[in-house]
Short mmCIF file of C-alpha atoms in Angstrom, two decimals:
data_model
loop_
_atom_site.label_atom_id
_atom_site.label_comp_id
_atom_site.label_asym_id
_atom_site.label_seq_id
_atom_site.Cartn_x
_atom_site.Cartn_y
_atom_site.Cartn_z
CA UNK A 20 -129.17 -127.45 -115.16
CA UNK A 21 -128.90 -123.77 -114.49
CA UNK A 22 -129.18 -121.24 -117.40
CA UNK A 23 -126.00 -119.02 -116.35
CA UNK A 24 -123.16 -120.98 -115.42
CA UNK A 25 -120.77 -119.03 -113.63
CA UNK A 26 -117.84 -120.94 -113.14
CA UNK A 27 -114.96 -120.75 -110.46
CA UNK A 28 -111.10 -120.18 -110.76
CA UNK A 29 -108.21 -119.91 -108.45
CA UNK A 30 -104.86 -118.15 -109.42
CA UNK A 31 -102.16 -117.33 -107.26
CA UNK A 32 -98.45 -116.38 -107.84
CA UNK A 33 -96.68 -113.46 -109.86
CA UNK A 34 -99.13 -110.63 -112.05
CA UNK A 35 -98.23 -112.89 -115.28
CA UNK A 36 -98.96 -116.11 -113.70
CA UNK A 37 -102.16 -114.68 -112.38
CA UNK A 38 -103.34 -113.72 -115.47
CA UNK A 39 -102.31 -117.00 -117.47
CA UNK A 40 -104.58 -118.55 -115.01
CA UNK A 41 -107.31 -116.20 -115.88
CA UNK A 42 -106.96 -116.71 -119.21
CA UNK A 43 -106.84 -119.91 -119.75
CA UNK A 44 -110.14 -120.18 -117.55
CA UNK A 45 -112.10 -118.25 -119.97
CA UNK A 46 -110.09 -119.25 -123.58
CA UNK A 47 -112.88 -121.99 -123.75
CA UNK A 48 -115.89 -119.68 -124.81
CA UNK A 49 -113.44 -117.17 -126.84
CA UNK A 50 -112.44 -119.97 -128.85
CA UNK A 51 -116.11 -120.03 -129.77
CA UNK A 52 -117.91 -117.20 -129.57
CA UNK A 53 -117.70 -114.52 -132.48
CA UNK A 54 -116.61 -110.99 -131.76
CA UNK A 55 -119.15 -108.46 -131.68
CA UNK A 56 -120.07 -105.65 -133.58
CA UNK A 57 -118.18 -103.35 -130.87
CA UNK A 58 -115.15 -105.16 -131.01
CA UNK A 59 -115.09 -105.60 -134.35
CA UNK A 60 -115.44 -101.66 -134.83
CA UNK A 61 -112.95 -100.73 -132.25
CA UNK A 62 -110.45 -103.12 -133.47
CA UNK A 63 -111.05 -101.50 -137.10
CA UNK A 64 -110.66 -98.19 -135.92
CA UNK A 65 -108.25 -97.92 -133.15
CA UNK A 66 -106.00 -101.23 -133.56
CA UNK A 67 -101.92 -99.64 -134.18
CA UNK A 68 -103.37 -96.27 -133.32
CA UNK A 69 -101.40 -93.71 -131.65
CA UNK A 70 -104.00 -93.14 -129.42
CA UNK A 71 -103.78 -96.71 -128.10
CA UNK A 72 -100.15 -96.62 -127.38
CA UNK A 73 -100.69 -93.61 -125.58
CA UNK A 74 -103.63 -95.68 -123.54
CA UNK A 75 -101.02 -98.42 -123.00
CA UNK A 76 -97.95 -96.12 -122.32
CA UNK A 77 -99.91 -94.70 -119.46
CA UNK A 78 -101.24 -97.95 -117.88
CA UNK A 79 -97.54 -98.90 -117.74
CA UNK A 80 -96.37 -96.12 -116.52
CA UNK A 81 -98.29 -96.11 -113.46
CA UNK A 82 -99.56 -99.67 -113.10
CA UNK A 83 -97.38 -102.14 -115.29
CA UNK A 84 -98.22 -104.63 -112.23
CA UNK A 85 -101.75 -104.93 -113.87
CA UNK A 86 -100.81 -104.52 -117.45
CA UNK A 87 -98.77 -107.60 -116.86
CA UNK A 88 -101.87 -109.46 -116.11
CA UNK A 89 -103.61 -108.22 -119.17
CA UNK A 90 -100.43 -109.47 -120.93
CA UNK A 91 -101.10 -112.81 -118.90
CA UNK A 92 -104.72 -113.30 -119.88
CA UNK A 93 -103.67 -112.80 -124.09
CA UNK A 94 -101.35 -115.79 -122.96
CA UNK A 95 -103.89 -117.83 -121.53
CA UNK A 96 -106.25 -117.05 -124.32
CA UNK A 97 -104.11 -117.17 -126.76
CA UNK A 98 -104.50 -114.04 -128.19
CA UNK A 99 -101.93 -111.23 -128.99
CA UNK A 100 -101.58 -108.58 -126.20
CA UNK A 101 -103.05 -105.78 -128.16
CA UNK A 102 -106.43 -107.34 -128.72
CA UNK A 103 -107.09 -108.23 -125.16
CA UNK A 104 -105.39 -104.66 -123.88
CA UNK A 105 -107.69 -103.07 -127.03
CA UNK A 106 -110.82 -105.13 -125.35
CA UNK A 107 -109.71 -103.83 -122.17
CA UNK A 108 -110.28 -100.10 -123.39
CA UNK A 109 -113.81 -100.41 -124.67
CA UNK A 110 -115.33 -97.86 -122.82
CA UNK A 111 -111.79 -95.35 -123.27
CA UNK A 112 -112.44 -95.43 -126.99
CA UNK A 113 -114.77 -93.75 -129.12
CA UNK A 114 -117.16 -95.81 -131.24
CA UNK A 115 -117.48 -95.20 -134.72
CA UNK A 116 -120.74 -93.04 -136.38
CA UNK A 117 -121.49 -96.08 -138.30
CA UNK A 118 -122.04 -99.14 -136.10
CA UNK A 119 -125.65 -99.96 -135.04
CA UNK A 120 -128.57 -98.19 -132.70
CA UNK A 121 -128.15 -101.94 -130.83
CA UNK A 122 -124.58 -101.75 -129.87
CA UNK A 123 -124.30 -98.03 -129.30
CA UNK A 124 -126.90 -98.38 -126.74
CA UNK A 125 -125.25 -101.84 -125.71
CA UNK A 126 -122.31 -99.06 -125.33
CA UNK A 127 -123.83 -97.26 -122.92
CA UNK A 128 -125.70 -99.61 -120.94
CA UNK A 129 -125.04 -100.46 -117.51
CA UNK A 130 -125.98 -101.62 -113.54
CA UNK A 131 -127.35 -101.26 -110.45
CA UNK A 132 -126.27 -100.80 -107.25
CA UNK A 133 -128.08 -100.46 -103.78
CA UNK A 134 -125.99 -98.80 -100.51
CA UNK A 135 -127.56 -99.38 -97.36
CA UNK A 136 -125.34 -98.30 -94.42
CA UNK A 137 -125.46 -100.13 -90.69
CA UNK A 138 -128.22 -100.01 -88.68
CA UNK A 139 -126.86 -100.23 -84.95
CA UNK A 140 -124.43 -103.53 -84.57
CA UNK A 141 -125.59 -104.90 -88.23
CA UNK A 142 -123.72 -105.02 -91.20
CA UNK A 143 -123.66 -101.99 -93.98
CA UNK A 144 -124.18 -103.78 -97.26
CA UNK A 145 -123.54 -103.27 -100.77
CA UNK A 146 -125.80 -104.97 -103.69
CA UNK A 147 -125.22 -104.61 -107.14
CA UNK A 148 -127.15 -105.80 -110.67
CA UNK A 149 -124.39 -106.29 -113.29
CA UNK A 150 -125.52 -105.67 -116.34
CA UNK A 151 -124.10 -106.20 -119.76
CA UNK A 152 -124.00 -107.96 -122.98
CA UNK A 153 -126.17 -111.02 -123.65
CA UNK A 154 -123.74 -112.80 -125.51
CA UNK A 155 -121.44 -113.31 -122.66
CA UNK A 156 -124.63 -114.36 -119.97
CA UNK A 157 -123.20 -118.66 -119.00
CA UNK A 158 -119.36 -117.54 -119.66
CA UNK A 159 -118.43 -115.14 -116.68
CA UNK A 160 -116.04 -116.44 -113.67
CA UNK A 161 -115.48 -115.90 -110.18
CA UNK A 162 -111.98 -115.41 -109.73
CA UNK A 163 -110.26 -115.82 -106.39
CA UNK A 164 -106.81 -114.91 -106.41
CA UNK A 165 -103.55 -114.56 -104.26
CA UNK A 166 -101.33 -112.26 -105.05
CA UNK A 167 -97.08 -112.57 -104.57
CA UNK A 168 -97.67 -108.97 -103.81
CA UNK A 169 -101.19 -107.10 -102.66
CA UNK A 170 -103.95 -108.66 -100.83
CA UNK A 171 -105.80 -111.15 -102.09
CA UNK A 172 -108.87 -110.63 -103.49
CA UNK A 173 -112.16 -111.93 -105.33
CA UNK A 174 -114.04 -110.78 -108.00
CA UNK A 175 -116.78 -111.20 -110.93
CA UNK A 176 -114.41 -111.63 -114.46
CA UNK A 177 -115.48 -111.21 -117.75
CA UNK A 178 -114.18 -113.47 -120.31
CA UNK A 179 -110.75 -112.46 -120.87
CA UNK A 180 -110.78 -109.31 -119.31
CA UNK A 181 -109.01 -107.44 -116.41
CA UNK A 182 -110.62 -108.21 -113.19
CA UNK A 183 -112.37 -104.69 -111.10
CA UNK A 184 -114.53 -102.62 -113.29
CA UNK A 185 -117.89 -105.37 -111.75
CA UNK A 186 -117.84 -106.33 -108.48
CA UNK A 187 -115.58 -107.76 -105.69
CA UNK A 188 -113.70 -107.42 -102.21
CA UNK A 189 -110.34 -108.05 -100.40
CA UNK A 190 -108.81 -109.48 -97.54
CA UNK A 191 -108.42 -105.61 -96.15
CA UNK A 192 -112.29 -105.71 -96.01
CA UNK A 193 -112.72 -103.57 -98.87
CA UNK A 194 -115.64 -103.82 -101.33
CA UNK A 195 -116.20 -102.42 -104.95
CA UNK A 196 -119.12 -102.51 -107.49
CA UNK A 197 -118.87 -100.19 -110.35
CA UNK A 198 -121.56 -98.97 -113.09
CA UNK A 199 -120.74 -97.77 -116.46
CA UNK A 200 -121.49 -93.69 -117.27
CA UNK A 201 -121.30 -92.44 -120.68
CA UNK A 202 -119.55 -88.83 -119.96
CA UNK A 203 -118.59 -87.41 -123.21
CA UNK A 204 -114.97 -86.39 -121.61
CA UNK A 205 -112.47 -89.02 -123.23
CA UNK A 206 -108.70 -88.28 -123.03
CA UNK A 207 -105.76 -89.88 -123.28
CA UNK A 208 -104.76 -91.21 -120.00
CA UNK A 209 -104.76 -94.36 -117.31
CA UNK A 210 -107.76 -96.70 -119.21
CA UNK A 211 -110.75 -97.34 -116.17
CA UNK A 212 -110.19 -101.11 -116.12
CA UNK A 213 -106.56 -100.61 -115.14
CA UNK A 214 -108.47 -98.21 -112.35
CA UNK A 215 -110.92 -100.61 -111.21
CA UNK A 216 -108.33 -103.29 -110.95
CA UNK A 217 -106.08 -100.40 -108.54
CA UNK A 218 -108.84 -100.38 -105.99
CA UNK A 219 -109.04 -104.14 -105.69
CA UNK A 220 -105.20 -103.50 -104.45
CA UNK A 221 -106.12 -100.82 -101.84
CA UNK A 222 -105.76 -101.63 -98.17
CA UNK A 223 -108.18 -98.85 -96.94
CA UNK A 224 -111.21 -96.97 -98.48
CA UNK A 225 -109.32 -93.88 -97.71
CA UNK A 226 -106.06 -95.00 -100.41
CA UNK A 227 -108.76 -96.54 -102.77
CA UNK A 228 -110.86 -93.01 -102.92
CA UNK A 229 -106.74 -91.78 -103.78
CA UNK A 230 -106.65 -93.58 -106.50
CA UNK A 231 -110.16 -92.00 -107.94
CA UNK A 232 -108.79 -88.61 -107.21
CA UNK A 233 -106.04 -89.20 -109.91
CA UNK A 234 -106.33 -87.04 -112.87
CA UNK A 235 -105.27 -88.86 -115.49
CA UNK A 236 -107.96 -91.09 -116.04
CA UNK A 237 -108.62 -92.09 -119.82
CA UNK A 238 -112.64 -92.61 -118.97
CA UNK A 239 -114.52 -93.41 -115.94
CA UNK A 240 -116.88 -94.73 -114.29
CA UNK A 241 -119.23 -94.81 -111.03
CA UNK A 242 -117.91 -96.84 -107.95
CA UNK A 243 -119.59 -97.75 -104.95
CA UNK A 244 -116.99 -98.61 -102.46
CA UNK A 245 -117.48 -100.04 -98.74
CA UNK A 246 -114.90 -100.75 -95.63
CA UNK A 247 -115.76 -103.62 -93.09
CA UNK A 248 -113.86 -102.26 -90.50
CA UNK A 249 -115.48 -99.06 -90.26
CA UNK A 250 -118.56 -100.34 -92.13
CA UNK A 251 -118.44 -96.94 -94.34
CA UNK A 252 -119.80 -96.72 -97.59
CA UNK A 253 -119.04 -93.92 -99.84
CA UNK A 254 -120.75 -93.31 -103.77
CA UNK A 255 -117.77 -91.91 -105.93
CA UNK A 256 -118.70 -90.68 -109.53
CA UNK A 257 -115.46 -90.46 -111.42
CA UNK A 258 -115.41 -89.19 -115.21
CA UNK A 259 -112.21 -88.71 -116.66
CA UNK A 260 -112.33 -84.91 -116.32
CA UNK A 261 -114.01 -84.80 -112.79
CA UNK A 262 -114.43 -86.13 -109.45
CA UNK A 263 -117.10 -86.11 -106.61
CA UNK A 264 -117.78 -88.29 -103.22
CA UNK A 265 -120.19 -88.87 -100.93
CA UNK A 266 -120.58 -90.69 -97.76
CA UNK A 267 -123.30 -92.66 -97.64
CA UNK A 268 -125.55 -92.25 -94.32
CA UNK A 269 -128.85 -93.78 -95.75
CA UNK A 270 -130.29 -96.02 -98.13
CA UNK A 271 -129.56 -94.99 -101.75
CA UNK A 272 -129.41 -96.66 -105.67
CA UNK A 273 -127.41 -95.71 -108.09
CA UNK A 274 -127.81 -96.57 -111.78
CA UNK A 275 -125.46 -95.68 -114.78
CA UNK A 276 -125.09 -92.09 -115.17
CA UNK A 277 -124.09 -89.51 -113.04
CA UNK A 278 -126.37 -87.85 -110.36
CA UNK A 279 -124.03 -85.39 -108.84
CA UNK A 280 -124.63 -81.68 -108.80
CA UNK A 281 -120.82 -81.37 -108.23
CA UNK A 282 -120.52 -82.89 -111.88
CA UNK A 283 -123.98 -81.13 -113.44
CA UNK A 284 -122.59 -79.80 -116.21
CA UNK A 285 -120.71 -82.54 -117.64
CA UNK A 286 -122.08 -83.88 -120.72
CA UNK A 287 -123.56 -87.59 -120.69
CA UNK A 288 -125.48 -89.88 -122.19
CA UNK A 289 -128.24 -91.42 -120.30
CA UNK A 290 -130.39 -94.39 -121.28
CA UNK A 291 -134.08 -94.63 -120.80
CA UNK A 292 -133.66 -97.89 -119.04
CA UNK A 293 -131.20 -96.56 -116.60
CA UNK A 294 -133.67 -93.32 -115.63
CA UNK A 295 -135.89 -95.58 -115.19
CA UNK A 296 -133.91 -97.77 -112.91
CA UNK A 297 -132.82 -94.97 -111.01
CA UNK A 298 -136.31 -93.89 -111.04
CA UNK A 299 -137.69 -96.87 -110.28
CA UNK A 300 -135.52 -98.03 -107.49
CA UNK A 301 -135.42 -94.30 -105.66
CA UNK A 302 -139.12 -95.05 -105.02
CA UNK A 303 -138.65 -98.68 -103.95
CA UNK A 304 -136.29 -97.37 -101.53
CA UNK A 305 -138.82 -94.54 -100.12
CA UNK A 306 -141.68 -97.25 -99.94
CA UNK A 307 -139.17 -99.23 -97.40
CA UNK A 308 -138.67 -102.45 -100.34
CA UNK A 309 -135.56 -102.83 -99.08
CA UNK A 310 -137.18 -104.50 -95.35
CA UNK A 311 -137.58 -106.89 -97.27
CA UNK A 312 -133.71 -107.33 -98.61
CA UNK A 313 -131.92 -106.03 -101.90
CA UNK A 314 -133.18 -108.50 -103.74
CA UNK A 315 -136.64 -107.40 -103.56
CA UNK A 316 -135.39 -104.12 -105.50
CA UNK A 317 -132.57 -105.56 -107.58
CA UNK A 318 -134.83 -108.60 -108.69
CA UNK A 319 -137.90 -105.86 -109.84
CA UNK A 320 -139.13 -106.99 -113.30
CA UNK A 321 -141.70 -104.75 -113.73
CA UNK A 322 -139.42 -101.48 -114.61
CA UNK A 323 -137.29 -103.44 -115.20
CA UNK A 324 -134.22 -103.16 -112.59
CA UNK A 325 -133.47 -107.16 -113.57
CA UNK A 326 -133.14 -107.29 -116.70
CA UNK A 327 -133.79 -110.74 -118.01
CA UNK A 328 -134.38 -112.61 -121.29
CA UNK A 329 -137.19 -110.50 -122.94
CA UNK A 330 -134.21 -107.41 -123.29
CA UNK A 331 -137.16 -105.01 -123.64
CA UNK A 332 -135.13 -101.83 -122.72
CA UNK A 333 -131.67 -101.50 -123.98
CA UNK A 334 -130.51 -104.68 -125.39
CA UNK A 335 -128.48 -105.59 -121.60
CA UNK A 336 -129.11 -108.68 -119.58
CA UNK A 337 -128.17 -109.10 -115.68
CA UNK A 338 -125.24 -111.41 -115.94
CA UNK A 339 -125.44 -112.22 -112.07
CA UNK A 340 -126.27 -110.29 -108.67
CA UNK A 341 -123.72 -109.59 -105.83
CA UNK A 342 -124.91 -108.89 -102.37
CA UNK A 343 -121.71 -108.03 -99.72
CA UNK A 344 -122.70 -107.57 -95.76
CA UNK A 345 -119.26 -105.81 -94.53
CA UNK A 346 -118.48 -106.82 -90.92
CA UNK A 347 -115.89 -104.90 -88.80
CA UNK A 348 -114.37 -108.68 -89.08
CA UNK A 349 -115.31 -110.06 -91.93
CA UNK A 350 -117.39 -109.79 -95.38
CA UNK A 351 -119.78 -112.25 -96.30
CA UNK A 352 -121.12 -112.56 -99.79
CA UNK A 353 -123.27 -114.34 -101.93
CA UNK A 354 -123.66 -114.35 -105.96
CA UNK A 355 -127.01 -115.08 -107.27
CA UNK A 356 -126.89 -116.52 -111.25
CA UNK A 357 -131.00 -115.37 -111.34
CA UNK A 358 -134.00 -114.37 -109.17
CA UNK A 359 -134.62 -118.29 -109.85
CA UNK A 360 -130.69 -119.73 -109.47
CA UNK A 361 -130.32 -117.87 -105.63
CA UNK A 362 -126.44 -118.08 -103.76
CA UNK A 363 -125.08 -120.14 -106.67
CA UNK A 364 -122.44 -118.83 -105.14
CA UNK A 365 -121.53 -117.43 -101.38
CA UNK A 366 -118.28 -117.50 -99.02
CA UNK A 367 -117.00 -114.98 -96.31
CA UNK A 368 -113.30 -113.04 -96.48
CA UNK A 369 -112.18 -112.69 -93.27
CA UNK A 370 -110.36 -109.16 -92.80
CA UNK A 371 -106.67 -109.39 -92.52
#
């Protein structure tokens, strides 16, 4: 019986429709579980806040499309719209002084990622460790969804949340993994997850890197972002007060905070684990690990890069592993639950 279950759904239809669907696929283990400390502190301090209609006025304003989704998952979960959309905002929203060392630094945890552009006719890949509370490790989805309008696309949910800000691709061929940064630039504005959720409508890597450029952006976060049919990869680091890409012409890992010098004097906050990660995986990379496949970097337990049940560094656990080889044709891809639960998951989206 494996240890992380990581179930399957299939939605299709209008935004609201889509989301019921969602919902309803993940209303099992909110029913049960208890909110967390974060939640709990978020809800107490920003629930009928200004600041959160503000948050919410902009999401509509430029993607109501998605906010109707949110508004279908509180259906589906049963849960007013202003608890999921406030769950939605997590990392738009301050956290109080007062709540504990273990879920500010729960807060500001994050993943992994691993770029690795074609070598001659071969696929460019992206690979990606998501990382992120323990409590949810058995209860995540993969979605598949068809849209009445946008492509369709696929994608790692999070109980009742808006599908985007982990990993996923679309028919157009495009692929997305994102990692939390802590920037200390908050401002009202467009929240990330309605962001994340934009590029998963993009038909092209140029109109997703677009939608980065915005600058309205509530919060932020890093995205990794890769094109089958030009097999392009570009890192894009995208804080709510700042932007900066790069294309991606050799082997590179990116952890959760930002590395750019075109964003050096932006104020963060940077784990130990995830220095190490970067640290750790930067050398993995030079020592040629990655011969031997992303997993043999994103599966390291001696740093650790997988971060399993012991939680010896910041309180995160590695809710699954994503590894997408982007064809000019197609994308194949393949979820693994744990270094010991390999492809518990794996299917290829042929480019329309």
């Amino acid at each position: 019986m494996s240890r992380n279950t990581i179930s399957s759904v299939r939605a299709k239809g209008d935004a609201f429709s889509i989301g019921v669907a969602l919902g309803r696929a993940s209303a099992g283990f909110l029913e049960q579980a208890q909110r967390s400390e974060q939640d709990r502190a978020l809800e107490k301090r920003w629930r009928g806040s200004d600041y959160l209609k503000t948050l919410e006025s902009a999401a509509r304003a430029t993607y109501p499309r998605f906010v109707r989704e949110i508004e279908g998952i509180a259906a589906g979960v049963g849960q007013d719209f202003e608890t999921v959309f406030l769950r939605n905002c997590w990392g738009d929203l301050q956290l109080p002084e007062d709540v504990s060392p273990a879920t500010k630094a729960l807060a500001t945890t994050g993943c992994t990622s691993l770029l690795m552009p074609r070598e001659g006719d071969g696929p460019a890949v992206i690979a990606h460790n998501e990382d992120g509370d323990p409590e949810i490790l058995g209860a995540c989805l993969w979605a598949e969804v068809e849209p009445d309008e946008g492509p369709a696309w696929s994608g790692f949910m999070y109980p009742g949340q808006l599908l985007g800000h982990t990993f996923g691709s679309n028919e157009a061929g495009l692929v997305q993994t994102v990692n939390n940064i802590s920037a200390h630039d908050l401002q009202p504005g467009v929240p990330r997850q309605i962001i994340c959720r934009a590029i998963l409508d993009a038909r092209s890597l140029d109109e997703a890197v677009e939608i980065l450029r915005r600058k309205d952006r509530a919060s932020g976060f890093h995205h990794n972002l890769g094109e089958a049919k030009t097999r392009r990869l570009l890192s894009v680091e995208a804080p709510a007060s700042g932007f900066a890409v790069q294309e991606v012409a050799s082997q590179r890992a990116h952890a959760n905070h930002l590395l750019f010098r075109e964003l050096d004097g932006l104020d963060q906050t940077i784990t130990p684990s995830s220095r190490s990660r970067q640290e750790a995986a930067d050398r993995m990379i030079a020592e040629g690990a990655l011969t031997g496949g992303p997993e043999a970097v994103l599966f390291d337990e001696t740093t650790p890069i997988y971060r399993g049940e012991d939680r010896r560094d910041d309180y995160a656990r590695t809710l699954a592993t994503a590894v997408f080889a982007l064809f000019p044709d197609r994308v194949e891809w393949r979820v693994h639950a744990m270094p010991e639960e390999r492809n518990a998951l794996s299917g290829t989206v042929r480019v329309v």
